[in-house]
Amino acid sequence: MDIKELRQQINDIDTELTELFNRRMNVSLEVAKYKSENNMPVLDKTREREVMERAAAASDPDVQNYTRILYSDIFNMSRSYQHKVINGNSPLNEKIKRVLDSNPKLFPENVKVACQGVEGSYAQHACDRIFRYPIISYYENWNGVFDAVSSGQCDYGILPIENSTAGSVNKVYDLMKTHNCFIVRSIRLKVDHSLLTKNWTKLSEINEIYSHEQALNQCSDFINSLGSGVKTVEVRNTAEAAKMVAQSDRTDVAAIASADCSELYSLTEIQGAIQNAKNNYTRFICIAKDLQIFPGADRTSLMMTTSHKPGALYSVMSKFNAHGINLLKLESRPLPDKDFEFMFYFDIEASVYGDDLYSLFDELYAENYNFTYFGSYSEIL
């Protein structure tokens, strides 16, 4: 038998599969109506297990596991179809649609924005990229930024959420959830660290380097090349490190900060681009107290906790796949005080104007998934 004949057999089987799948989904719809009329839940794990094991038992031994995977996907699609009929719009979907109807169509330009650190920080650079005419207030730490936004002192806040080498900034995610803030825009900023000193200080004379913890880690190779005698001191912000060197009476100290800080604080850039990874990017988010969604929003951020059992994460992932939603980010994090249990950060690509995102939220709500919605927004590259 040649390849054409084999492919024709596949085509014939696919035709039958499609017809049978349509029949199954139509019957699934009738089941949904019955469940709705009789106040029954969509999910029936006992029934699903029975169907899956019966199908697996009827399969050839070599493909039994594949049969289980196939039916797991079929169950997810059937539940999705049933939820769509039974539950209608989730509260989150209703909220998103209200915001889309009431929000301004243009992103604001002249607003009060909270940043952590001092003038010259990377957060300030991100802020100037996001807003045209921001009125910036500086705060000592990320808590201060969230407090300023939550209290209404500032309209928006700028915070780092992820670095290309260090991963997610867990503390910011925690504060997002605590303060119930939302992401309205994000930006991916290339971070080039420079070594800055006073004009008369030479590289061989440096005994101490100030910078933020992450910047020190990102420049570890360069720091190690200076010798074991050079001490590092962690400070709250890279720009603050530059300011400290400028105000210090010592001549043996340096700062790792952006090159812009050299002009801002009258320092000398001894060496530029000293980070380990030359393609070093940090994603900054712009947060607001209330949910705001602006035109072009095609990225959504979620934080989710799954049950500690086999296939729990796969079940979530299969929902993204069933709705044709592209996963931009998936990162796990251990839950404090719980052994082998994790929360997950998801960034997904789906237009806020399409049906796929709404269908996904309907399912997550209907099946009581523990998730937090952080907003839908666009990202500046």
Coordinates of C-alpha atoms in Angstrom, one line a residue:
M1 CA 0.0 0.0 0.0
D2 CA 1.5 3.4 -1.0
I3 CA 1.4 6.7 0.9
K4 CA -1.5 8.0 -1.1
E5 CA -3.7 5.1 -0.2
L6 CA -2.7 5.4 3.5
R7 CA -3.5 9.1 3.5
Q8 CA -6.8 8.4 1.9
Q9 CA -7.6 6.0 4.8
I10 CA -6.6 8.8 7.2
N11 CA -8.9 11.2 5.4
D12 CA -11.8 8.8 5.5
I13 CA -11.3 8.1 9.3
D14 CA -11.0 11.9 9.9
T15 CA -14.4 12.4 8.2
E16 CA -15.9 9.8 10.5
L17 CA -14.2 11.3 13.6
T18 CA -15.5 14.8 12.7
E19 CA -19.1 13.5 12.3
L20 CA -18.9 11.6 15.5
F21 CA -17.4 14.5 17.4
N22 CA -20.2 16.8 16.2
R23 CA -22.7 14.3 17.3
R24 CA -21.1 14.0 20.7
M25 CA -21.0 17.7 21.2
N26 CA -24.7 18.0 20.3
V27 CA -25.6 15.4 22.8
S28 CA -23.3 17.2 25.3
L29 CA -25.4 20.3 24.7
E30 CA -28.6 18.3 25.5
V31 CA -26.9 17.1 28.7
A32 CA -26.1 20.7 29.6
K33 CA -29.8 21.7 29.2
Y34 CA -30.8 18.7 31.4
K35 CA -28.3 19.6 34.1
S36 CA -29.4 23.2 34.0
E37 CA -33.1 22.3 34.4
N38 CA -32.4 19.9 37.2
N39 CA -29.8 22.1 39.0
M40 CA -27.0 19.6 38.5
P41 CA -23.3 20.6 38.3
V42 CA -21.5 20.4 35.0
L43 CA -18.5 18.4 36.4
D44 CA -19.1 14.8 37.1
K45 CA -15.7 13.2 37.8
T46 CA -17.1 9.7 38.4
R47 CA -18.8 9.7 35.1
E48 CA -15.7 11.0 33.3
R49 CA -13.5 8.4 34.9
E50 CA -15.9 5.6 33.9
V51 CA -16.0 6.8 30.3
M52 CA -12.2 7.2 30.1
E53 CA -11.4 3.8 31.5
R54 CA -14.0 2.1 29.3
A55 CA -12.4 3.8 26.2
A56 CA -8.9 2.9 27.3
A57 CA -9.9 -0.7 27.9
A58 CA -11.3 -0.9 24.4
S59 CA -8.0 0.5 22.9
D60 CA -4.9 -1.4 21.9
P61 CA -2.5 -1.7 24.8
D62 CA 0.1 0.5 23.0
V63 CA -2.3 3.4 22.7
Q64 CA -4.3 3.2 26.0
N65 CA -2.4 6.2 27.5
Y66 CA -3.0 8.2 24.3
T67 CA -6.7 7.4 24.6
R68 CA -6.8 8.8 28.1
I69 CA -5.2 12.0 26.9
L70 CA -7.7 12.2 24.0
Y71 CA -10.7 11.8 26.3
S72 CA -9.3 14.2 28.9
D73 CA -9.3 16.9 26.1
I74 CA -12.8 15.8 24.9
F75 CA -14.1 16.2 28.5
N76 CA -12.5 19.7 28.7
M77 CA -14.2 20.8 25.5
S78 CA -17.5 19.3 26.5
R79 CA -17.5 21.1 29.8
S80 CA -16.5 24.3 28.1
Y81 CA -19.5 23.9 25.7
Q82 CA -21.8 23.1 28.6
H83 CA -20.6 26.1 30.8
K84 CA -21.3 28.4 27.9
V85 CA -24.9 27.3 27.7
I86 CA -25.6 27.0 31.5
N87 CA -23.7 29.8 33.2
G88 CA -23.6 32.7 30.7
N89 CA -21.3 35.5 31.6
S90 CA -19.1 35.4 34.7
P91 CA -19.0 38.4 37.0
L92 CA -15.5 39.2 35.8
N93 CA -16.7 39.3 32.2
E94 CA -19.5 41.6 33.1
K95 CA -16.9 43.9 34.9
I96 CA -14.6 43.9 31.9
K97 CA -17.4 44.8 29.5
R98 CA -18.5 47.7 31.7
V99 CA -15.0 49.0 31.8
L100 CA -14.6 48.8 28.1
D101 CA -17.8 50.8 27.6
S102 CA -16.8 53.5 30.1
N103 CA -13.0 53.9 29.8
P104 CA -11.4 56.7 27.8
K105 CA -10.3 55.6 24.3
L106 CA -6.9 57.3 24.6
F107 CA -4.2 56.4 27.0
P108 CA -3.6 59.4 29.5
E109 CA -0.6 61.7 29.1
N110 CA -0.4 64.2 31.9
V111 CA -0.9 62.3 35.1
K112 CA 0.6 61.8 38.6
V113 CA 2.8 58.7 38.6
A114 CA 4.6 57.0 41.5
C115 CA 8.0 55.4 41.0
Q116 CA 10.4 53.8 43.5
G117 CA 13.8 55.3 44.0
V118 CA 15.1 58.7 42.8
E119 CA 15.6 60.6 39.6
G120 CA 17.5 58.5 37.1
S121 CA 16.1 55.1 38.2
Y122 CA 15.1 52.5 35.6
A123 CA 11.5 52.9 36.8
Q124 CA 11.7 56.6 35.8
H125 CA 13.0 55.6 32.3
A126 CA 10.0 53.2 32.0
C127 CA 7.6 55.9 33.1
D128 CA 8.9 58.4 30.5
R129 CA 8.4 55.8 27.8
I130 CA 4.8 55.0 28.9
F131 CA 3.6 58.6 29.6
R132 CA 4.2 61.7 27.5
Y133 CA 4.0 64.2 30.4
P134 CA 4.2 62.4 33.7
I135 CA 4.3 64.2 37.0
I136 CA 6.6 61.8 39.0
S137 CA 6.7 61.3 42.7
Y138 CA 9.4 59.1 44.2
Y139 CA 9.0 56.6 47.0
E140 CA 11.5 54.6 49.1
N141 CA 10.1 51.2 48.3
W142 CA 7.5 49.3 46.3
N143 CA 5.1 49.4 49.2
G144 CA 5.2 53.2 49.0
V145 CA 4.3 53.1 45.3
F146 CA 1.3 50.8 46.0
D147 CA 0.1 53.0 48.9
A148 CA 0.3 56.1 46.7
V149 CA -1.8 54.5 44.0
S150 CA -4.3 52.9 46.5
S151 CA -4.8 56.1 48.4
G152 CA -5.3 58.2 45.3
Q153 CA -2.2 60.3 45.8
C154 CA -1.0 59.2 42.4
D155 CA -3.0 58.0 39.4
Y156 CA -0.6 55.3 38.4
G157 CA 2.5 53.5 39.6
I158 CA 5.5 52.0 37.8
L159 CA 7.0 48.7 39.1
P160 CA 9.4 45.9 37.8
I161 CA 7.6 42.6 37.3
E162 CA 10.1 40.4 35.5
N163 CA 13.7 40.3 34.4
S164 CA 15.0 38.2 31.5
T165 CA 17.7 36.6 33.8
A166 CA 16.3 36.8 37.3
G167 CA 12.7 35.9 36.5
S168 CA 9.5 37.3 38.1
V169 CA 9.6 39.8 41.0
N170 CA 7.5 37.8 43.5
K171 CA 7.1 40.7 45.9
V172 CA 5.4 42.8 43.3
Y173 CA 2.9 40.1 42.5
D174 CA 2.2 39.7 46.2
L175 CA 1.6 43.4 46.6
M176 CA -0.6 43.4 43.5
K177 CA -2.9 40.9 45.2
T178 CA -2.8 42.6 48.6
H179 CA -3.7 46.0 47.2
N180 CA -6.1 44.8 44.5
C181 CA -4.5 46.8 41.8
F182 CA -4.6 46.2 38.1
I183 CA -2.1 46.4 35.2
V184 CA -3.0 48.9 32.6
R185 CA 0.2 48.8 30.4
S186 CA 3.6 47.3 30.4
I187 CA 7.0 48.0 28.8
R188 CA 10.0 45.9 28.1
L189 CA 13.1 48.0 28.9
K190 CA 16.6 47.1 27.9
V191 CA 18.8 47.4 31.0
D192 CA 22.5 48.3 30.5
H193 CA 24.4 48.7 33.8
S194 CA 27.4 51.0 34.0
L195 CA 30.1 51.5 36.6
L196 CA 30.1 55.1 37.8
T197 CA 32.6 56.9 40.0
K198 CA 33.7 60.4 40.9
N199 CA 35.9 62.0 38.3
W200 CA 39.2 61.3 40.0
T201 CA 38.6 57.6 41.0
K202 CA 40.3 54.9 38.9
L203 CA 39.1 51.4 38.5
S204 CA 42.0 50.0 40.5
E205 CA 41.1 52.2 43.4
I206 CA 37.6 51.0 44.0
N207 CA 37.0 49.1 47.2
E208 CA 33.2 49.3 47.5
I209 CA 30.3 49.2 45.0
Y210 CA 26.8 50.3 45.7
S211 CA 23.7 49.1 43.8
H212 CA 20.4 47.3 44.0
E213 CA 20.5 43.6 44.8
Q214 CA 19.4 42.5 41.4
A215 CA 21.8 44.8 39.6
L216 CA 24.7 43.4 41.7
N217 CA 23.6 39.9 40.8
Q218 CA 23.3 40.8 37.1
C219 CA 26.9 42.2 37.1
S220 CA 28.5 39.5 39.2
D221 CA 31.0 38.4 36.6
F222 CA 32.3 42.0 36.2
I223 CA 32.4 42.5 40.0
N224 CA 34.3 39.2 40.5
S225 CA 36.9 40.2 37.9
L226 CA 37.8 43.2 40.1
G227 CA 39.2 40.9 42.8
S228 CA 38.0 39.6 46.2
G229 CA 38.9 42.8 48.0
V230 CA 36.0 44.7 46.4
K231 CA 32.9 44.8 48.7
T232 CA 29.3 45.2 47.5
V233 CA 26.6 47.1 49.4
E234 CA 23.0 46.7 48.6
V235 CA 20.8 49.8 48.4
R236 CA 17.2 50.3 47.5
N237 CA 17.7 51.6 43.9
T238 CA 20.5 51.9 41.3
A239 CA 19.9 55.6 40.9
E240 CA 20.1 56.0 44.7
A241 CA 23.4 54.2 44.6
A242 CA 24.7 56.8 42.1
K243 CA 23.4 59.6 44.3
M244 CA 25.2 58.1 47.4
V245 CA 28.5 58.0 45.5
A246 CA 28.1 61.6 44.4
Q247 CA 27.4 62.8 47.9
S248 CA 30.1 60.6 49.6
D249 CA 33.4 62.1 50.8
R250 CA 35.1 58.8 49.9
T251 CA 37.1 58.4 46.7
D252 CA 37.2 54.6 46.7
V253 CA 33.4 53.9 46.1
A254 CA 31.5 53.3 42.9
A255 CA 27.9 52.7 41.8
I256 CA 26.3 50.3 39.3
A257 CA 23.5 52.3 37.6
S258 CA 22.3 53.5 34.2
A259 CA 24.7 55.6 32.2
D260 CA 22.2 58.5 32.4
C261 CA 23.0 58.8 36.1
S262 CA 26.5 59.9 35.3
E263 CA 25.3 63.2 33.9
L264 CA 22.5 63.5 36.4
Y265 CA 24.8 63.2 39.4
S266 CA 28.1 64.5 37.9
L267 CA 29.8 61.1 37.9
T268 CA 32.1 59.4 35.4
E269 CA 31.2 56.2 33.5
I270 CA 34.3 54.0 33.8
Q271 CA 32.8 51.1 32.0
G272 CA 29.4 50.5 30.3
A273 CA 27.3 47.4 29.7
I274 CA 28.9 45.4 32.5
Q275 CA 25.9 43.1 33.1
N276 CA 26.5 39.3 32.6
A277 CA 23.9 39.0 29.9
K278 CA 24.1 41.6 27.2
N279 CA 20.4 41.0 26.3
N280 CA 19.2 42.1 29.7
Y281 CA 15.6 43.2 29.8
T282 CA 13.3 44.2 32.6
R283 CA 9.5 44.3 32.2
F284 CA 7.9 47.2 34.0
I285 CA 4.2 47.4 34.6
C286 CA 2.0 50.4 35.0
I287 CA -0.7 49.9 37.7
A288 CA -3.9 51.6 38.6
K289 CA -6.2 51.4 41.6
D290 CA -9.2 50.4 39.5
L291 CA -9.5 48.2 36.4
Q292 CA -8.8 50.2 33.3
I293 CA -8.6 48.7 29.8
F294 CA -7.4 50.7 26.8
P295 CA -7.7 50.0 23.1
G296 CA -5.2 47.4 21.8
A297 CA -5.3 45.3 25.0
D298 CA -4.1 41.9 23.9
R299 CA -2.2 40.6 26.9
T300 CA -3.8 39.4 30.2
S301 CA -2.0 38.5 33.4
L302 CA -3.3 35.9 35.9
M303 CA -2.1 34.3 39.1
M304 CA -3.5 30.9 39.8
T305 CA -3.3 28.2 42.5
T306 CA -4.0 24.6 41.3
S307 CA -4.8 21.6 43.4
H308 CA -2.0 19.3 44.4
K309 CA -2.9 16.3 42.2
P310 CA -1.7 14.8 38.8
G311 CA -2.9 16.6 35.8
A312 CA -4.1 19.8 37.6
L313 CA -1.8 22.1 35.6
Y314 CA -2.5 20.2 32.4
S315 CA -6.2 20.7 32.9
V316 CA -5.7 24.5 33.0
M317 CA -3.4 24.4 30.0
S318 CA -5.9 22.4 28.0
K319 CA -8.4 25.2 28.4
F320 CA -6.0 27.7 26.9
N321 CA -5.5 25.3 24.0
A322 CA -9.2 24.6 23.5
H323 CA -9.8 28.3 23.1
G324 CA -6.8 28.9 20.9
I325 CA -5.2 31.2 23.5
N326 CA -1.4 31.6 23.2
L327 CA 0.6 31.3 26.4
L328 CA 3.2 34.0 26.7
K329 CA 4.5 33.2 30.2
L330 CA 4.2 30.4 32.6
E331 CA 6.2 30.5 35.8
S332 CA 5.7 28.5 39.0
R333 CA 6.4 29.5 42.6
P334 CA 6.2 27.4 45.7
L335 CA 3.3 28.3 48.1
P336 CA 4.6 29.4 51.5
D337 CA 4.1 26.8 54.3
K338 CA 2.7 24.2 51.9
D339 CA 4.9 21.3 50.8
F340 CA 5.0 20.6 47.0
E341 CA 2.1 23.1 46.2
F342 CA 2.6 25.9 43.7
M343 CA 1.0 29.0 42.4
F344 CA 1.5 29.9 38.7
Y345 CA 1.9 33.2 36.9
F346 CA 0.3 33.2 33.5
D347 CA 0.5 35.9 30.7
I348 CA -1.8 35.0 27.9
E349 CA -2.2 36.5 24.4
A350 CA -5.9 37.1 23.6
S351 CA -7.7 40.2 22.5
V352 CA -10.1 41.6 25.1
Y353 CA -12.5 42.2 22.3
G354 CA -12.7 38.6 21.3
D355 CA -14.9 35.7 22.7
D356 CA -12.0 33.4 23.6
L357 CA -11.0 35.3 26.7
Y358 CA -14.5 35.5 28.0
S359 CA -15.2 31.8 27.4
L360 CA -12.0 31.0 29.4
F361 CA -13.1 33.1 32.3
D362 CA -16.5 31.6 32.3
E363 CA -15.0 28.2 32.6
L364 CA -12.5 29.1 35.4
Y365 CA -15.3 30.7 37.4
A366 CA -17.8 27.9 36.8
E367 CA -15.2 25.2 37.9
N368 CA -14.1 27.3 41.0
Y369 CA -10.5 27.7 40.0
N370 CA -8.6 29.9 42.5
F371 CA -7.2 32.6 40.3
T372 CA -6.5 36.4 40.4
Y373 CA -7.1 38.6 37.4
F374 CA -4.4 41.4 37.2
G375 CA -5.8 43.1 34.1
S376 CA -5.7 43.2 30.3
Y377 CA -3.4 45.6 28.6
S378 CA -0.9 46.2 25.7
E379 CA 2.9 46.0 26.0
I380 CA 5.4 48.5 24.6
L381 CA 8.5 46.9 23.1

